[in-house]
mmCIF file of C-alpha atoms in Angstrom:
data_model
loop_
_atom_site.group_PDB
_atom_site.id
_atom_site.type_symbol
_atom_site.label_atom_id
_atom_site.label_comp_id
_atom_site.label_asym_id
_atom_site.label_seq_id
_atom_site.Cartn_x
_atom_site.Cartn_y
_atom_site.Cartn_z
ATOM 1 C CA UNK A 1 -5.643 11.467 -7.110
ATOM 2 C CA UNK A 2 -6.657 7.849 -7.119
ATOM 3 C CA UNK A 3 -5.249 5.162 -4.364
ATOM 4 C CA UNK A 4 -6.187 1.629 -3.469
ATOM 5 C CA UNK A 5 -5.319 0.206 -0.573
ATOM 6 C CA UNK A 6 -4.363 -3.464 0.318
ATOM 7 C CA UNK A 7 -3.942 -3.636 4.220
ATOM 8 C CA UNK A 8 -2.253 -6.858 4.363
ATOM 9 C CA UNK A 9 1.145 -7.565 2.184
ATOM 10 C CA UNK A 10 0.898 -11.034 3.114
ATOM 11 C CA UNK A 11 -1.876 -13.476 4.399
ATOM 12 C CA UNK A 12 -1.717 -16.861 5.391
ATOM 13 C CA UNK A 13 -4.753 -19.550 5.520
ATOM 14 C CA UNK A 14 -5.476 -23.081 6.173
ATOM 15 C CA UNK A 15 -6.635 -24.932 3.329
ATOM 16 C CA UNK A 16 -10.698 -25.416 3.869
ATOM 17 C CA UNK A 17 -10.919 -22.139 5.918
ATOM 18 C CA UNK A 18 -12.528 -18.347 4.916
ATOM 19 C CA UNK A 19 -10.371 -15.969 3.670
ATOM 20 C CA UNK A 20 -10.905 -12.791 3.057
ATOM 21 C CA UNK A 21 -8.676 -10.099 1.473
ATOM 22 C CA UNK A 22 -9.346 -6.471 2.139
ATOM 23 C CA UNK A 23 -9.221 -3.635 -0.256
ATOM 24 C CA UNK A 24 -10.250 0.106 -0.015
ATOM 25 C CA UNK A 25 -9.819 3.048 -2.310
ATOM 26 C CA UNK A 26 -9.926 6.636 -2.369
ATOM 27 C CA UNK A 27 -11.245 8.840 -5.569
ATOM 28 C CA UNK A 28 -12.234 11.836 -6.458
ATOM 29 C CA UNK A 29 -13.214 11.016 -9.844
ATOM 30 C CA UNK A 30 -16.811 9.183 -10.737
ATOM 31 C CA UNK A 31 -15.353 5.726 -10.867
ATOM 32 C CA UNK A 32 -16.132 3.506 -13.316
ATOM 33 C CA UNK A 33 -15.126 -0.685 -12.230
ATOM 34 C CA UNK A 34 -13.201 -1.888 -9.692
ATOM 35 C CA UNK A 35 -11.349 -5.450 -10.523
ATOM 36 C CA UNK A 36 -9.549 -8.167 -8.591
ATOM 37 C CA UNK A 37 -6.403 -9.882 -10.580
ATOM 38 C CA UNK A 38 -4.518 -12.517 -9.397
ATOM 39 C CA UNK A 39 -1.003 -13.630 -10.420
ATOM 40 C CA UNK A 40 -0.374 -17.013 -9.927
ATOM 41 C CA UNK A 41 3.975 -17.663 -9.580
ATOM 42 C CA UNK A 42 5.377 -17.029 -13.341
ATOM 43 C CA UNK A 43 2.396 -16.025 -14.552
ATOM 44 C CA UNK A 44 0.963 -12.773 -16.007
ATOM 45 C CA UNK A 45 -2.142 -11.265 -13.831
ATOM 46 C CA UNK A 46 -5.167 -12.101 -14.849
ATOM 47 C CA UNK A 47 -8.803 -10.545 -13.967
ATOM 48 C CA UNK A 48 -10.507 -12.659 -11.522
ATOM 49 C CA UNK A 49 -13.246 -10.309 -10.938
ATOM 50 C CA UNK A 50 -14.564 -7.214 -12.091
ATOM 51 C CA UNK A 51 -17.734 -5.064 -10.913
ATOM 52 C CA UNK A 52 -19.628 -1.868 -11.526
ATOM 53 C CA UNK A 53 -22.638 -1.330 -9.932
ATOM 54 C CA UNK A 54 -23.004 -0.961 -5.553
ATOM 55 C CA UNK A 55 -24.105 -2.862 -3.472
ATOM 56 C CA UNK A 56 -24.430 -6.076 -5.706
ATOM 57 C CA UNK A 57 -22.283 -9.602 -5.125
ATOM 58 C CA UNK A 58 -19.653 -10.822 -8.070
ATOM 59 C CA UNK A 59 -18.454 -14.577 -7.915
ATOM 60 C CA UNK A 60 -16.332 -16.064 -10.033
ATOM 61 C CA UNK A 61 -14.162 -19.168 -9.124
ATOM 62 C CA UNK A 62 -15.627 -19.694 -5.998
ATOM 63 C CA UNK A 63 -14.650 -16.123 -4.978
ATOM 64 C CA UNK A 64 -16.696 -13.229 -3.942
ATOM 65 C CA UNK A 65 -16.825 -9.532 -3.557
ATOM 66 C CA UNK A 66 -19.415 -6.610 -3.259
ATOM 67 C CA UNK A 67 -18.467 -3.159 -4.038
ATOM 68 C CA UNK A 68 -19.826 -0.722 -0.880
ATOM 69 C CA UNK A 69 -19.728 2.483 -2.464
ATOM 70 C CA UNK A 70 -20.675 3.779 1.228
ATOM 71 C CA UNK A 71 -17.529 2.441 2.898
ATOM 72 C CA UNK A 72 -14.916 2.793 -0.155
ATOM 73 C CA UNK A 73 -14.607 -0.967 0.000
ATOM 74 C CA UNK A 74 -14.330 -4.161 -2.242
ATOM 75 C CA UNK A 75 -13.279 -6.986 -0.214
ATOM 76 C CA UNK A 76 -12.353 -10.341 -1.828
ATOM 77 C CA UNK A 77 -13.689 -13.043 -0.394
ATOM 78 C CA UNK A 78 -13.809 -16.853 -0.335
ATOM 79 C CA UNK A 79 -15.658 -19.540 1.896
ATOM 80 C CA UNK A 80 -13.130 -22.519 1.382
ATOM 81 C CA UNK A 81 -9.472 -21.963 0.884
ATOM 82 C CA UNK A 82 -7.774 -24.358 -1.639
ATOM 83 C CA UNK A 83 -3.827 -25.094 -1.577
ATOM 84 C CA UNK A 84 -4.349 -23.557 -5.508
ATOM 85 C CA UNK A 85 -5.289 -20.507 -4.479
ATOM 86 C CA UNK A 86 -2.452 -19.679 -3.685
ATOM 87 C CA UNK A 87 -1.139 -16.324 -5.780
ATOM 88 C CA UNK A 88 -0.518 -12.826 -5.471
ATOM 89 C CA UNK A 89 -3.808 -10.534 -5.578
ATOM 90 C CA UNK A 90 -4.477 -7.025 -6.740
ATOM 91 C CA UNK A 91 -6.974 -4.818 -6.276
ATOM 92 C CA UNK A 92 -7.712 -2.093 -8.879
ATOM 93 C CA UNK A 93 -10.103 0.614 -10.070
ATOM 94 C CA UNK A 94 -10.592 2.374 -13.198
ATOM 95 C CA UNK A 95 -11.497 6.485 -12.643
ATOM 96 C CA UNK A 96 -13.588 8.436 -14.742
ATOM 97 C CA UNK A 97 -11.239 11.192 -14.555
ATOM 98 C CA UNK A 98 -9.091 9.980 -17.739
ATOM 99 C CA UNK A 99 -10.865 8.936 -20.710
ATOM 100 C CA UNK A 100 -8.815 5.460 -20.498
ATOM 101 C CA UNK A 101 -10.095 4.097 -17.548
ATOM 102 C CA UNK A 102 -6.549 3.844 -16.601
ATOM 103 C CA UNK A 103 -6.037 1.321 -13.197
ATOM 104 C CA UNK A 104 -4.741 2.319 -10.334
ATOM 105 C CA UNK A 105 -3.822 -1.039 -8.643
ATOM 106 C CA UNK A 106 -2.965 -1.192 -4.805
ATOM 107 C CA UNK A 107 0.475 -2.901 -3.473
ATOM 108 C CA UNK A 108 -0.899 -6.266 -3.692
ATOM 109 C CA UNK A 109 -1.595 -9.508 -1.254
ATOM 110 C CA UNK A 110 0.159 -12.762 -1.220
ATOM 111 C CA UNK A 111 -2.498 -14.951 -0.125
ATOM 112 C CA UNK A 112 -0.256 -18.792 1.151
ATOM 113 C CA UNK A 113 -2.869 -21.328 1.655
ATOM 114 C CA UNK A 114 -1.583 -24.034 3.710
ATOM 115 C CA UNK A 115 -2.606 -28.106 4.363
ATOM 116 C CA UNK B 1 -8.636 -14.885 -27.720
ATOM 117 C CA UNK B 2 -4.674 -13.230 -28.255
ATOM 118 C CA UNK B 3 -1.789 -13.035 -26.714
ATOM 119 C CA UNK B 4 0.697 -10.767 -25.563
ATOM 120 C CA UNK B 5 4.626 -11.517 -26.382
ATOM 121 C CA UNK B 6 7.551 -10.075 -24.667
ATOM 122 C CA UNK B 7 10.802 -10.451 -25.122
ATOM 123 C CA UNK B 8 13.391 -11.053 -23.492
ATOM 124 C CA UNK B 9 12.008 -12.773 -20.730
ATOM 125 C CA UNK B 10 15.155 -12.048 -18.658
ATOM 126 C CA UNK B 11 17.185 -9.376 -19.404
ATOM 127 C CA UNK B 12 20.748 -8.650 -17.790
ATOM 128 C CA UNK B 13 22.180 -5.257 -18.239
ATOM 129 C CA UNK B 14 25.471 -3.110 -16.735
ATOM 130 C CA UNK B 15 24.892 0.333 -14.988
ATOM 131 C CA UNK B 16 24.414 3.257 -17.581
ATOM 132 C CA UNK B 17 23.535 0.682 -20.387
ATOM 133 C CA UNK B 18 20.432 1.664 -22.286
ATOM 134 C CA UNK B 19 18.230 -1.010 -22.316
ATOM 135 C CA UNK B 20 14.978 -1.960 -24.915
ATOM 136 C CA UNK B 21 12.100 -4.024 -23.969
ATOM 137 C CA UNK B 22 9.742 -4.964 -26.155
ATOM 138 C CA UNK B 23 5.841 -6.462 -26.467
ATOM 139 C CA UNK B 24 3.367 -7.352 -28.907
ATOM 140 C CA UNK B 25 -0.009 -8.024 -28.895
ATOM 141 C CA UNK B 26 -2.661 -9.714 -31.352
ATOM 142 C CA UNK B 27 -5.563 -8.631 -29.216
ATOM 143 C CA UNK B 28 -5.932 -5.706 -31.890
ATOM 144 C CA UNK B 29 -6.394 -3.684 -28.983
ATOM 145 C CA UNK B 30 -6.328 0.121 -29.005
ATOM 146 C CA UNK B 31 -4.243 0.760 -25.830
ATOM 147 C CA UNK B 32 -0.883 -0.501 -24.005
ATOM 148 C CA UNK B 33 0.690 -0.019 -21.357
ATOM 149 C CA UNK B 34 4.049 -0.618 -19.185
ATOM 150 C CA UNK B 35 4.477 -0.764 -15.488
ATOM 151 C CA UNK B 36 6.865 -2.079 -13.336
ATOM 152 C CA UNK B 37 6.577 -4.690 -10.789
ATOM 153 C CA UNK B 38 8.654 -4.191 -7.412
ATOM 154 C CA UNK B 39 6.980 -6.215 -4.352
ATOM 155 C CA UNK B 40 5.519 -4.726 -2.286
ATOM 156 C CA UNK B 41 4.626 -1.731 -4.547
ATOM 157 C CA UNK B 42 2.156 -3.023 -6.072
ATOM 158 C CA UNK B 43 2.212 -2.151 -10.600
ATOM 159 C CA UNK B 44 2.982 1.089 -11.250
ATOM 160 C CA UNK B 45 2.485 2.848 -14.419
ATOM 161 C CA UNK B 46 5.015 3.840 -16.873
ATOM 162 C CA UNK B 47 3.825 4.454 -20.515
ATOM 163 C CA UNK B 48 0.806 3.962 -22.033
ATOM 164 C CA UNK B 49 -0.354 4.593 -25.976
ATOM 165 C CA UNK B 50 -3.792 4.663 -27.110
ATOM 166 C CA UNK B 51 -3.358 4.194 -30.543
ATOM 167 C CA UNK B 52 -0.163 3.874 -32.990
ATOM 168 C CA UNK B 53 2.244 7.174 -32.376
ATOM 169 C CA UNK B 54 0.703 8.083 -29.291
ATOM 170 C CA UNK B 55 2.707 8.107 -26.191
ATOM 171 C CA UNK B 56 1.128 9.536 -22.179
ATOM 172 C CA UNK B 57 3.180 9.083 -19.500
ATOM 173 C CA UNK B 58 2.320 7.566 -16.146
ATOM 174 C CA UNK B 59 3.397 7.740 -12.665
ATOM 175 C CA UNK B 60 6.908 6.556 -13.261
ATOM 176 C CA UNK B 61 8.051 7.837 -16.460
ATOM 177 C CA UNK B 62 11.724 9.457 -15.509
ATOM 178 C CA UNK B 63 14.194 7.148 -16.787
ATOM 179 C CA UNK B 64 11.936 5.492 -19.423
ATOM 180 C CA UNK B 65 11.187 6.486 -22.961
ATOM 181 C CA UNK B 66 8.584 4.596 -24.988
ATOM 182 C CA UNK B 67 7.949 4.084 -28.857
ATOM 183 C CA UNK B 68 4.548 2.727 -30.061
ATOM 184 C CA UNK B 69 5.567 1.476 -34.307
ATOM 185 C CA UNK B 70 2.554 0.466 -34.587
ATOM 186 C CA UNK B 71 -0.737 -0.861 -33.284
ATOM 187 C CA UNK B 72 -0.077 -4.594 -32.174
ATOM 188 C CA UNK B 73 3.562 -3.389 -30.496
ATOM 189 C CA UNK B 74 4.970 -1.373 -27.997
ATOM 190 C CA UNK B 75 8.610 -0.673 -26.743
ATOM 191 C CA UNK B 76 9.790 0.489 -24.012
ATOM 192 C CA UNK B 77 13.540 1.810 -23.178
ATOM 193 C CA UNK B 78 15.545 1.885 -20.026
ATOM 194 C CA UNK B 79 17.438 5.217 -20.719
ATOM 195 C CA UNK B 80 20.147 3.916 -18.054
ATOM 196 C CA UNK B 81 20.232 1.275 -16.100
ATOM 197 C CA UNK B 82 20.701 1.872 -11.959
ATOM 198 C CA UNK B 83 22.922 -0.349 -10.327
ATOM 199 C CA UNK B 84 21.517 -3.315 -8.636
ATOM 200 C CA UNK B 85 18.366 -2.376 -10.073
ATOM 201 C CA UNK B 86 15.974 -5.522 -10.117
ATOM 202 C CA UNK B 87 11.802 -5.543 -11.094
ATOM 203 C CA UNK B 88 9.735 -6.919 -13.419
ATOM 204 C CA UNK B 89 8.244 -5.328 -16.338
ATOM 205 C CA UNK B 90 4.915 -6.185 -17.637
ATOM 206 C CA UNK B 91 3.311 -4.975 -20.842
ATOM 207 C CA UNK B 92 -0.681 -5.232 -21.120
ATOM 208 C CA UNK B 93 -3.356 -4.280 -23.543
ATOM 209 C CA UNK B 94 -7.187 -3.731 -23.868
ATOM 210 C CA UNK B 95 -9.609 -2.225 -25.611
ATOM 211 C CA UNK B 96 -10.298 1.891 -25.608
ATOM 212 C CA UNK B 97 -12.323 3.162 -22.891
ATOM 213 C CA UNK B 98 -12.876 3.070 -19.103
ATOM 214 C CA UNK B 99 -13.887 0.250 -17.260
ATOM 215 C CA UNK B 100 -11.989 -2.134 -19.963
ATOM 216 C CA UNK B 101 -10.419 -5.172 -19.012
ATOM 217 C CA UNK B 102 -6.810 -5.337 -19.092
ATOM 218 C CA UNK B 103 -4.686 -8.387 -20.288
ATOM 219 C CA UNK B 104 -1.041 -8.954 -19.743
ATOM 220 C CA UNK B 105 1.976 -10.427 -20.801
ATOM 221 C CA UNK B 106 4.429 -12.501 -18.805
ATOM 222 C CA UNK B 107 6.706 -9.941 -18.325
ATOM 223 C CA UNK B 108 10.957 -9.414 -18.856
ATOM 224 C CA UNK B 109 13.051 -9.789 -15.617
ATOM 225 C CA UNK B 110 15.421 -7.019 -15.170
ATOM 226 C CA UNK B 111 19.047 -7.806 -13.412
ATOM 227 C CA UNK B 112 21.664 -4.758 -13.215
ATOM 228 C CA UNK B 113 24.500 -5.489 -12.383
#
């Protein structure tokens, strides 16, 4: 089946420094998208970022992230940490296997960013 | 734009109690779905429907049932509530199809005590 992985439960950053958040994944289904939510505290998770195709960049909200079809990877990534980035992030990909595109999210990373 | 509703926000239940959460949605999406928050554990999937009636279960089904009235809601039933059980239950919705986006709600608080 399906798995995502999120290597780090918890990272911690200083406000104006690159983060990056890592995220790999396992299939054995044609996959379809792979999406980034975030969940900011007593919130509902949101999609911050959603691709498709290999090899090519996705920004939104000053983040970033290429899918690598090659490595199984789809790294978040951001050049300039802000204190309101601070949330809980999820990585996620939708299989061609079922007919839903149903996700398959990894275990999530609390990303602190600190003054 | 929509919304997803779900009530209660914070629910509070004694071990063996059968428990009912419920959403709705005025997306006028096809699909919903349940999963369960626990840290660490990332969402797991519980029930999802893809249209009124329909019920598939997901990963984490045992000790769940589901009931999908009708298109715009979507229950979901704690068939007995483990003691000291805590997690958070989110409800979410999108359109058919893979590769759809899927929105959520804010999610109901479980406490067992």
């Amino acid at each position: 089946g399906d798995s995502v992985t999120q290597t780090e439960g918890l990272v911690t950053v200083t406000e104006g420094l690159p983060v990056k958040l890592n995220c790999t994944y396992q299939t054995t289904y044609l996959t379809i998208a792979f999406f980034w939510y975030v969940q900011y505290l007593n919130e509902a998770p949101q999609v911050l970022l959603k691709s498709s195709t290999d090899n090519k960049r996705t920004e939104h909200q000053g983040f970033h992230a290429t899918l690598h079809k090659s490595s199984s990877s789809f790294h978040l990534q951001k050049s300039s940490a802000q204190l309101s980035d601070s949330a809980l992030y999820y990585c996620a990909l939708s299989d061609g296997g079922s007919a839903l595109g149903r996700l398959h999210f990894g275990a999530g990373t609390q990303l602190i960013v600190i003054p | 734009g929509g919304i997803i509703t779900q009530t209660p926000k914070f629910l509070i239940g004694q071990e063996g109690q059968k428990l009912t959460l419920k959403c709705q949605q005025n997306f006028n999406h096809d699909t919903m779905y349940w999963y369960r928050q626990d840290s660490g554990k990332g969402l797991r999937l519980i029930y999802y429907s893809i249209t009124e009636n329909d019920l598939q279960k997901g990963d984490l089904s045992e000790g769940y049932d589901a009931s999908r009235e009708k298109k715009s809601s979507f229950s979901l039933t704690v068939t007995s509530a483990q003691k000291n059980e805590m997690a958070v239950f989110l409800c979410a919705s999108s359109h058919w199809g893979g590769a759809a986006e899927q929105f959520f709600g804010p999610g109901t608080r479980l406490t067992v005590l």
